[in-house]
Short mmCIF file of C-alpha atoms in Angstrom, two decimals:
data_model
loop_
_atom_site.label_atom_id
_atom_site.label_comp_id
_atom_site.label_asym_id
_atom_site.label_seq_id
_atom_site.Cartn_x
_atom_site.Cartn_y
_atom_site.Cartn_z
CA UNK A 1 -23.45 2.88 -31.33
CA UNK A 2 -21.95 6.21 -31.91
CA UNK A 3 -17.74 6.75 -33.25
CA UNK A 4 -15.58 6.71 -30.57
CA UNK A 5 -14.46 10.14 -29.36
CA UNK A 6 -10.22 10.70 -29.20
CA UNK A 7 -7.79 12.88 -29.13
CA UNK A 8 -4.29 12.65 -30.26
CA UNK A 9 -3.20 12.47 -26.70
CA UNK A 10 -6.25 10.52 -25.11
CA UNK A 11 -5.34 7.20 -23.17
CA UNK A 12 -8.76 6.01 -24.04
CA UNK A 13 -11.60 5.91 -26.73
CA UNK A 14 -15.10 6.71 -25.34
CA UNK A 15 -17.81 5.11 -27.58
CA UNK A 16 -21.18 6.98 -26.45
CA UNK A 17 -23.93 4.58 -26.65
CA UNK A 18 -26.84 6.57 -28.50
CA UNK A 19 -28.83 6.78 -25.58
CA UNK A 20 -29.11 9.84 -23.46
CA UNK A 21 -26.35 8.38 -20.87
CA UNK A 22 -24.09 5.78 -21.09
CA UNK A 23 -20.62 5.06 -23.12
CA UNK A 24 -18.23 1.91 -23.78
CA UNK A 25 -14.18 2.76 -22.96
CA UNK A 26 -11.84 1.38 -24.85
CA UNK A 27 -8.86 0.78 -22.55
CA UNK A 28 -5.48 -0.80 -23.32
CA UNK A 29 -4.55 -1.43 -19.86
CA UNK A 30 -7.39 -1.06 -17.26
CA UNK A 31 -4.75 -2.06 -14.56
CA UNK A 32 -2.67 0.93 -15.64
CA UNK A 33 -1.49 3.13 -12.66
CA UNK A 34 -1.02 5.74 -14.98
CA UNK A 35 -2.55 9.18 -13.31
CA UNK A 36 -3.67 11.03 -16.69
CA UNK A 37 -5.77 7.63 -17.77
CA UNK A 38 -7.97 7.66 -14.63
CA UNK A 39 -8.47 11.25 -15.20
CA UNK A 40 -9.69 10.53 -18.30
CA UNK A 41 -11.90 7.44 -16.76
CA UNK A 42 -13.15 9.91 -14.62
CA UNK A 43 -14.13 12.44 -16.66
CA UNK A 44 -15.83 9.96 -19.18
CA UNK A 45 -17.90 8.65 -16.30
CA UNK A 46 -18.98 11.91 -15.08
CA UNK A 47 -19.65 13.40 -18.38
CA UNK A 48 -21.66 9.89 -19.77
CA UNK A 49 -22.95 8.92 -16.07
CA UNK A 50 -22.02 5.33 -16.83
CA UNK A 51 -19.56 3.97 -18.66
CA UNK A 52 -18.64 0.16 -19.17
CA UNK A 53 -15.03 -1.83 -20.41
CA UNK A 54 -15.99 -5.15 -21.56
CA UNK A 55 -13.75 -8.39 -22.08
CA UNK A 56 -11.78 -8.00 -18.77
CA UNK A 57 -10.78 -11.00 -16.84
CA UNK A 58 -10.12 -9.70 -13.05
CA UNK A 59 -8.65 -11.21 -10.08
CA UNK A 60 -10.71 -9.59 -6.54
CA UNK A 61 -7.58 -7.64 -6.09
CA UNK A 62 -7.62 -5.95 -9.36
CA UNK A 63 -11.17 -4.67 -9.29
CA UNK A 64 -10.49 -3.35 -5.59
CA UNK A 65 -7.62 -1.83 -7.14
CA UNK A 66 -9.09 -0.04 -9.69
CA UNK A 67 -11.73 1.31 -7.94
CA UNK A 68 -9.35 2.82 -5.59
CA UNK A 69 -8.20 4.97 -8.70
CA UNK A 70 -11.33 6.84 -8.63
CA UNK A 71 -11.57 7.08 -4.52
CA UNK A 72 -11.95 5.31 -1.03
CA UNK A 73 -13.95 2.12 -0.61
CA UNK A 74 -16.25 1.56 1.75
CA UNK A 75 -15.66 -1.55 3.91
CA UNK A 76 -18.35 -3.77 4.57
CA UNK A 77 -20.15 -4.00 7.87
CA UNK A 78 -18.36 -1.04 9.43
CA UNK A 79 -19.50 2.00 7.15
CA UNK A 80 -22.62 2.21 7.95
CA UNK A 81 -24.22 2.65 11.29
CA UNK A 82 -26.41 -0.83 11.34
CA UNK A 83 -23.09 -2.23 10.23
CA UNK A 84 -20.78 -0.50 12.87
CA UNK A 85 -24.06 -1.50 15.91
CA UNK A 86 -24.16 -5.12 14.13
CA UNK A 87 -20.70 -6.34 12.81
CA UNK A 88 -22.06 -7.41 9.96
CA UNK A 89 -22.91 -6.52 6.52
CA UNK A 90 -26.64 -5.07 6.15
CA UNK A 91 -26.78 -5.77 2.47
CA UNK A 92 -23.70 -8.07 0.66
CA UNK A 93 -22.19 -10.86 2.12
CA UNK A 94 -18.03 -11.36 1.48
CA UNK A 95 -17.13 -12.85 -1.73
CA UNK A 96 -13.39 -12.80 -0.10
CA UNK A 97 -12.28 -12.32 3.27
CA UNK A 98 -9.02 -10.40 1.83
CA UNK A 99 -11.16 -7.85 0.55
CA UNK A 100 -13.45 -6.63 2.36
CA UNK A 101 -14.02 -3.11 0.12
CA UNK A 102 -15.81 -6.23 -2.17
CA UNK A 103 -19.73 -6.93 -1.68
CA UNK A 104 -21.32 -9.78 -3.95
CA UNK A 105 -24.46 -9.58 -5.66
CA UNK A 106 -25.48 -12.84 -6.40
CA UNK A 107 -28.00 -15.57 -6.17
CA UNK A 108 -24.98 -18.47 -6.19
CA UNK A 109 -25.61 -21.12 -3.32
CA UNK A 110 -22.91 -23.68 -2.97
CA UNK A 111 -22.91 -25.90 0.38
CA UNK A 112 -26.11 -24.24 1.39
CA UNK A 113 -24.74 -20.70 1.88
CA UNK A 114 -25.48 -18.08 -0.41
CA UNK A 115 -22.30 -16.27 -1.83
CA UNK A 116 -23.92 -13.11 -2.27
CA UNK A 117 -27.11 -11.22 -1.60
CA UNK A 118 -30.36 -10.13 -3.58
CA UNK A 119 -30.17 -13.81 -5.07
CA UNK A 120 -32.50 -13.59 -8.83
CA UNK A 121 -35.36 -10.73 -7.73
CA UNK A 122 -36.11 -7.57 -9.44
CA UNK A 123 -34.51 -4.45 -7.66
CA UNK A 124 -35.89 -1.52 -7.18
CA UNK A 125 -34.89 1.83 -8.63
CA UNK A 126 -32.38 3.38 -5.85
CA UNK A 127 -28.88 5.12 -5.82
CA UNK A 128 -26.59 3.74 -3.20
CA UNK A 129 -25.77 4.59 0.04
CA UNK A 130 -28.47 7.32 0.71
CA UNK A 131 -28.65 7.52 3.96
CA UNK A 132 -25.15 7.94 4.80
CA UNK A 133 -24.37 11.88 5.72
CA UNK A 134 -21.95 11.55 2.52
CA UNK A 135 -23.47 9.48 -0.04
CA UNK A 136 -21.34 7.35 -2.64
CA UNK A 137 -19.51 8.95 -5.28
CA UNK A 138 -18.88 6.26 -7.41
CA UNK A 139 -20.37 2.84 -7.51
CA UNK A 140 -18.05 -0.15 -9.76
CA UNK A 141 -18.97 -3.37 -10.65
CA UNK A 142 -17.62 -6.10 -11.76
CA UNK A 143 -19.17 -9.13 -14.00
CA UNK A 144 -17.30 -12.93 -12.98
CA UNK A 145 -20.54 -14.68 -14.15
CA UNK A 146 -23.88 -12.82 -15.69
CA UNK A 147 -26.40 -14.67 -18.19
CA UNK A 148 -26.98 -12.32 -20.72
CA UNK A 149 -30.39 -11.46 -22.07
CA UNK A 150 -31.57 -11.47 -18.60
CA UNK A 151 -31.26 -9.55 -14.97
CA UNK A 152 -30.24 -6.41 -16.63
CA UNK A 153 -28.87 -3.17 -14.67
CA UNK A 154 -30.96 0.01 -16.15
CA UNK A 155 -29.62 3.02 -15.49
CA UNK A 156 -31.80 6.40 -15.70
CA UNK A 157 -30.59 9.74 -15.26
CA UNK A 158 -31.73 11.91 -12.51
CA UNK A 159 -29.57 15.09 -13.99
CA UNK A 160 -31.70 14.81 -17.01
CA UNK A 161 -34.88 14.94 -15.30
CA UNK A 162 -34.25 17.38 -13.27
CA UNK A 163 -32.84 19.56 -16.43
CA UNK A 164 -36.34 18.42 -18.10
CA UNK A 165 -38.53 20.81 -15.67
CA UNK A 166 -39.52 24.23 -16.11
CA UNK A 167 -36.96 26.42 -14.10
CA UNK A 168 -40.03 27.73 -12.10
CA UNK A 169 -40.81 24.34 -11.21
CA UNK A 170 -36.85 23.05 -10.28
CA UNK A 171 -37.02 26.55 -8.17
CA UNK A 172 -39.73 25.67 -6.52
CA UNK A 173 -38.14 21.88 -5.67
CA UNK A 174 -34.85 23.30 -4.38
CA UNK A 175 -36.62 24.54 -1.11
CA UNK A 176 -37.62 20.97 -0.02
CA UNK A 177 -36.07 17.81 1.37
CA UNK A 178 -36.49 14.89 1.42
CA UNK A 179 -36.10 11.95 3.72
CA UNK A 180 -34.57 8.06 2.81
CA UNK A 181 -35.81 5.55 5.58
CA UNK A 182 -33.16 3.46 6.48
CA UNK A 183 -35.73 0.73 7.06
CA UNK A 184 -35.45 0.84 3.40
CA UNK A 185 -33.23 -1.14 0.40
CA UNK A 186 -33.23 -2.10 -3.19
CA UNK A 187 -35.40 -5.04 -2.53
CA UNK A 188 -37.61 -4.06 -0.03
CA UNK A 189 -37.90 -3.89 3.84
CA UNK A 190 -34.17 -4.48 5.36
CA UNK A 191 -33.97 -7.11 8.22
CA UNK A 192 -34.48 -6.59 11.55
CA UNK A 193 -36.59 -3.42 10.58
CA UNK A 194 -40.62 -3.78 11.82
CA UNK A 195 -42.99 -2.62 8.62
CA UNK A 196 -43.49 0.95 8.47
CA UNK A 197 -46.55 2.53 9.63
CA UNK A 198 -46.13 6.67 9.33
CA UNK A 199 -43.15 7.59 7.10
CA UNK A 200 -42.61 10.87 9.02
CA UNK A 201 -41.05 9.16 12.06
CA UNK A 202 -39.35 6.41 9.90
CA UNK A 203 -35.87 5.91 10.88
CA UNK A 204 -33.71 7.71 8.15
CA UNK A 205 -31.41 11.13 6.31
CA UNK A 206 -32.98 13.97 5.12
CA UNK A 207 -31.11 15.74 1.88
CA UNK A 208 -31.78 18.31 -0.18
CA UNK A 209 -34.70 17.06 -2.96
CA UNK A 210 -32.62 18.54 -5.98
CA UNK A 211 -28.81 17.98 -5.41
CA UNK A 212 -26.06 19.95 -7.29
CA UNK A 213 -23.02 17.76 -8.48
CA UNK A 214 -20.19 19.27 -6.79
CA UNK A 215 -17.78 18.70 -10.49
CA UNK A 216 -20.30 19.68 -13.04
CA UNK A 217 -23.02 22.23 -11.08
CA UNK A 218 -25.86 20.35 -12.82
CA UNK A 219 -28.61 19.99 -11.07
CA UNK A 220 -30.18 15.98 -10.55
CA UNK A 221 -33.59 14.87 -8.31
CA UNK A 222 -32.23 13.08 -5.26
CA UNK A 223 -34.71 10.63 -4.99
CA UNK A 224 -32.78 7.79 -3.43
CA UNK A 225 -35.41 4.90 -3.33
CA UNK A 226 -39.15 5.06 -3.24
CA UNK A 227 -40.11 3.14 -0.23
CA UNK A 228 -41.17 5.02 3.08
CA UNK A 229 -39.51 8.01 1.18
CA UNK A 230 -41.11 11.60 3.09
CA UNK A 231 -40.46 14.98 2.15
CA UNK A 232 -40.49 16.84 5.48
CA UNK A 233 -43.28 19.75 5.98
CA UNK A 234 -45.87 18.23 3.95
CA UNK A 235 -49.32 16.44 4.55
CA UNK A 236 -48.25 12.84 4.18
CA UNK A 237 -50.63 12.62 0.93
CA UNK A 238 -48.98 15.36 -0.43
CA UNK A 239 -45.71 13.88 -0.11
CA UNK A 240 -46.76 10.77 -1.27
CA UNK A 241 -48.37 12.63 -4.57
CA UNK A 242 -45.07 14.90 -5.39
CA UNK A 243 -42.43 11.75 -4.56
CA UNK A 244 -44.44 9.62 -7.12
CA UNK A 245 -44.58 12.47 -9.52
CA UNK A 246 -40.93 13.01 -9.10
CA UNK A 247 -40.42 9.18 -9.83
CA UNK A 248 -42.22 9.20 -12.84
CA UNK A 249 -39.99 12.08 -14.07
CA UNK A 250 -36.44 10.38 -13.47
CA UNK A 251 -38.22 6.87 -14.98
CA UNK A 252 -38.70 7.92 -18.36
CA UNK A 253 -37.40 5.39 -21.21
CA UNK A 254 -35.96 8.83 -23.11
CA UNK A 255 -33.76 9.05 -19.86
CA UNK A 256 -32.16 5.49 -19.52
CA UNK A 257 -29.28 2.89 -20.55
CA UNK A 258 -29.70 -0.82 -20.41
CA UNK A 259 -26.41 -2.92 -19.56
CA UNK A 260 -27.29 -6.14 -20.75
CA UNK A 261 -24.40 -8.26 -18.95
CA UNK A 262 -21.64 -10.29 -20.33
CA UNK A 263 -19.00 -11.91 -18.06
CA UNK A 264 -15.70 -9.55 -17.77
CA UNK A 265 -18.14 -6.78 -18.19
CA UNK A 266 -16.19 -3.40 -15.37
CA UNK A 267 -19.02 -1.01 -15.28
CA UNK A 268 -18.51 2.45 -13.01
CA UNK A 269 -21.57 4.44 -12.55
CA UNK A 270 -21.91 8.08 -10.78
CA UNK A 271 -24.34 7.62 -7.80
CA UNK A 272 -24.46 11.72 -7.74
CA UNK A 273 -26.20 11.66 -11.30
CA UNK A 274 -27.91 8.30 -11.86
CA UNK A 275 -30.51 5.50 -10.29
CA UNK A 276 -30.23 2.05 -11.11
CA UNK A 277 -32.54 -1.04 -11.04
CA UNK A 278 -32.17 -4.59 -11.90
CA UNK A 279 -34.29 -7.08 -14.04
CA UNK A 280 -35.23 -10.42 -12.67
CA UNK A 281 -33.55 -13.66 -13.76
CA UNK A 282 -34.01 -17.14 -14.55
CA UNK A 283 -33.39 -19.05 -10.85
CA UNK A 284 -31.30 -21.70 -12.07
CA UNK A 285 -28.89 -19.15 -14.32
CA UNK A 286 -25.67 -18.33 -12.40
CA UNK A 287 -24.82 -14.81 -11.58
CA UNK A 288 -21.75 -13.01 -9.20
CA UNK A 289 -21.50 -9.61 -9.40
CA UNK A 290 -18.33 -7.82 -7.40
CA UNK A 291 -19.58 -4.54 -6.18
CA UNK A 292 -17.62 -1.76 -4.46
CA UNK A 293 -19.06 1.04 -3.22
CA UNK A 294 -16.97 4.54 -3.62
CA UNK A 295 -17.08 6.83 -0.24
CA UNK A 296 -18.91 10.10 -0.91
CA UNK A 297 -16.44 13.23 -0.85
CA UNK A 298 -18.89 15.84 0.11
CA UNK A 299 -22.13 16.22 2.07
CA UNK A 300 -25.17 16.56 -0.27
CA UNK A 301 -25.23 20.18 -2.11
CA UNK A 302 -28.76 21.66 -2.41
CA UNK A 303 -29.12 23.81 -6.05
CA UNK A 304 -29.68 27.37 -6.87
CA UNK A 305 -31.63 28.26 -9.23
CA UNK A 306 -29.53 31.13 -11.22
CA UNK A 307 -31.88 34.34 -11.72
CA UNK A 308 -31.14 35.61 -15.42
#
């Protein structure tokens, strides 16, 4: 692990980790309402992608708190459009009625309910809420029990890969789109959606195939999540061919950060610049993850290629 980077006036230490994203924060008081920290907090995650405070100890309140810092919460079951036809949550189920910016991602069962959703698979590479017209900013998550050594959260960056390509071939991928099926999530098919048969009439939001972040300018793939994934204008074989290449890009070990999980661990992750996946667990190992999901401020932003 890399020296942590200060400044005589900085309200936190940044710790990179070595890899080509991620950093720990050293915070004294993560419940601080102090505006120049959470600039700081910001800035770290934007500039390191993901960035993670460990030895916390969290009420639901605080970690809806802090995530407000960095922006709006979505609520559950009313943000997006399944949610708003269905009155219910597509993805999470409550962890706390009193909060309902809170989703839980867990595979807890106590009195035969589960308290959370996604219970011990593997999930697949995806950035979150793709298919709204304004994707998330900021994702935050919060540890309350998490066996470590297993069900990791890898993080890759799709601002490296994109940075990775020729400029003649990043030119040529800022004139397509591509399409996120809705039928679509981490794990697999979503409820109440039949099996998909020809992925250019799927259900689902087209964006622009290599976004711009609207802080930085840097250009990332907007991939979203593999499954019934189309990029409009194209033979479906084609599609198929390019969207896998693509994948294979953003995938690459040289590209990712592994948080192994510890209980108290706060990580925030930017949704504009990363994808994330999760490791499978042991069944009988306990695990409750608080997730909130940050609204996205701005539509998606298609990048330019400068000509030199």
């Amino acid at each position: 692990m890399s020296k942590p980077e200060t400044s005589p006036i900085a309200k936190i230490a940044v710790v990179p980790s070595g890899a080509a994203i991620g950093a720990d924060l050293i915070v004294e008081d993560i419940l601080s309402p102090d505006e120049a920290l959470w600039i700081e907090i910001e800035a770290a995650v934007i500039e390191h992608q993901v960035v993670r405070v460990r030895g916390l100890d969290l009420a639901p309140g605080d970690v809806v708190a802090i995530a407000k810092r960095l922006g709006d919460p979505t609520v559950r079951g009313v943000e997006t459009e399944e949610g708003k036809a269905r009155r219910l949550r597509r993805d999470n189920k409550l962890t706390d009625d009193r909060f309902p910016e809170i989703g839980a991602v867990s595979n807890i069962v106590e009195d035969g309910h589960a308290k959370g959703a996604y219970a011990n698979h593997q999930l697949h590479w995806h950035s979150d809420m793709v298919t709204a017209e304004r994707p998330a900013s900021y994702t935050v998550l919060y540890a309350v029990e998490a066996p470590h050594g297993e069900g990791q959260t890898v993080f890759t960056s799709a601002v490296l890969a994109a940075e990775d390509l020729p400029a003649s071939r990043l030119d040529e991928l800022t004139r397509l789109t591509l399409k996120n099926s809705k039928a679509a999530n981490a794990a697999g098919l979503v409820e109440g959606f039949d099996e998909i048969t020809d992925v250019t009439t799927s259900p689902g939001r087209v964006h622009p195939l290599i976004s711009r972040h609207p802080r930085t300018g840097r250009p990332a793939l907007f991939l979203g999540r593999r499954m019934h994934a189309y990029i409009p204008g194209l033979p479906v074989a084609e599609s198929e061919r390019l969207i896998d290449e693509l994948w294979d890009q953003a995938t690459q070990d040289r590209f990712q950060w592994v948080q192994d999980w510890l209980p108290g661990d706060l990580v925030f992750f930017d949704n504009r610049s990363v994808l994330h996946r999760r490791e499978p667990f042991s069944p009988e190992k306990r695990r409750l993850l608080q997730q909130i999901v940050l609204k996205g401020r701005d539509p998606v932003i298609p990048y330019a290629v400068e000509v030199a």
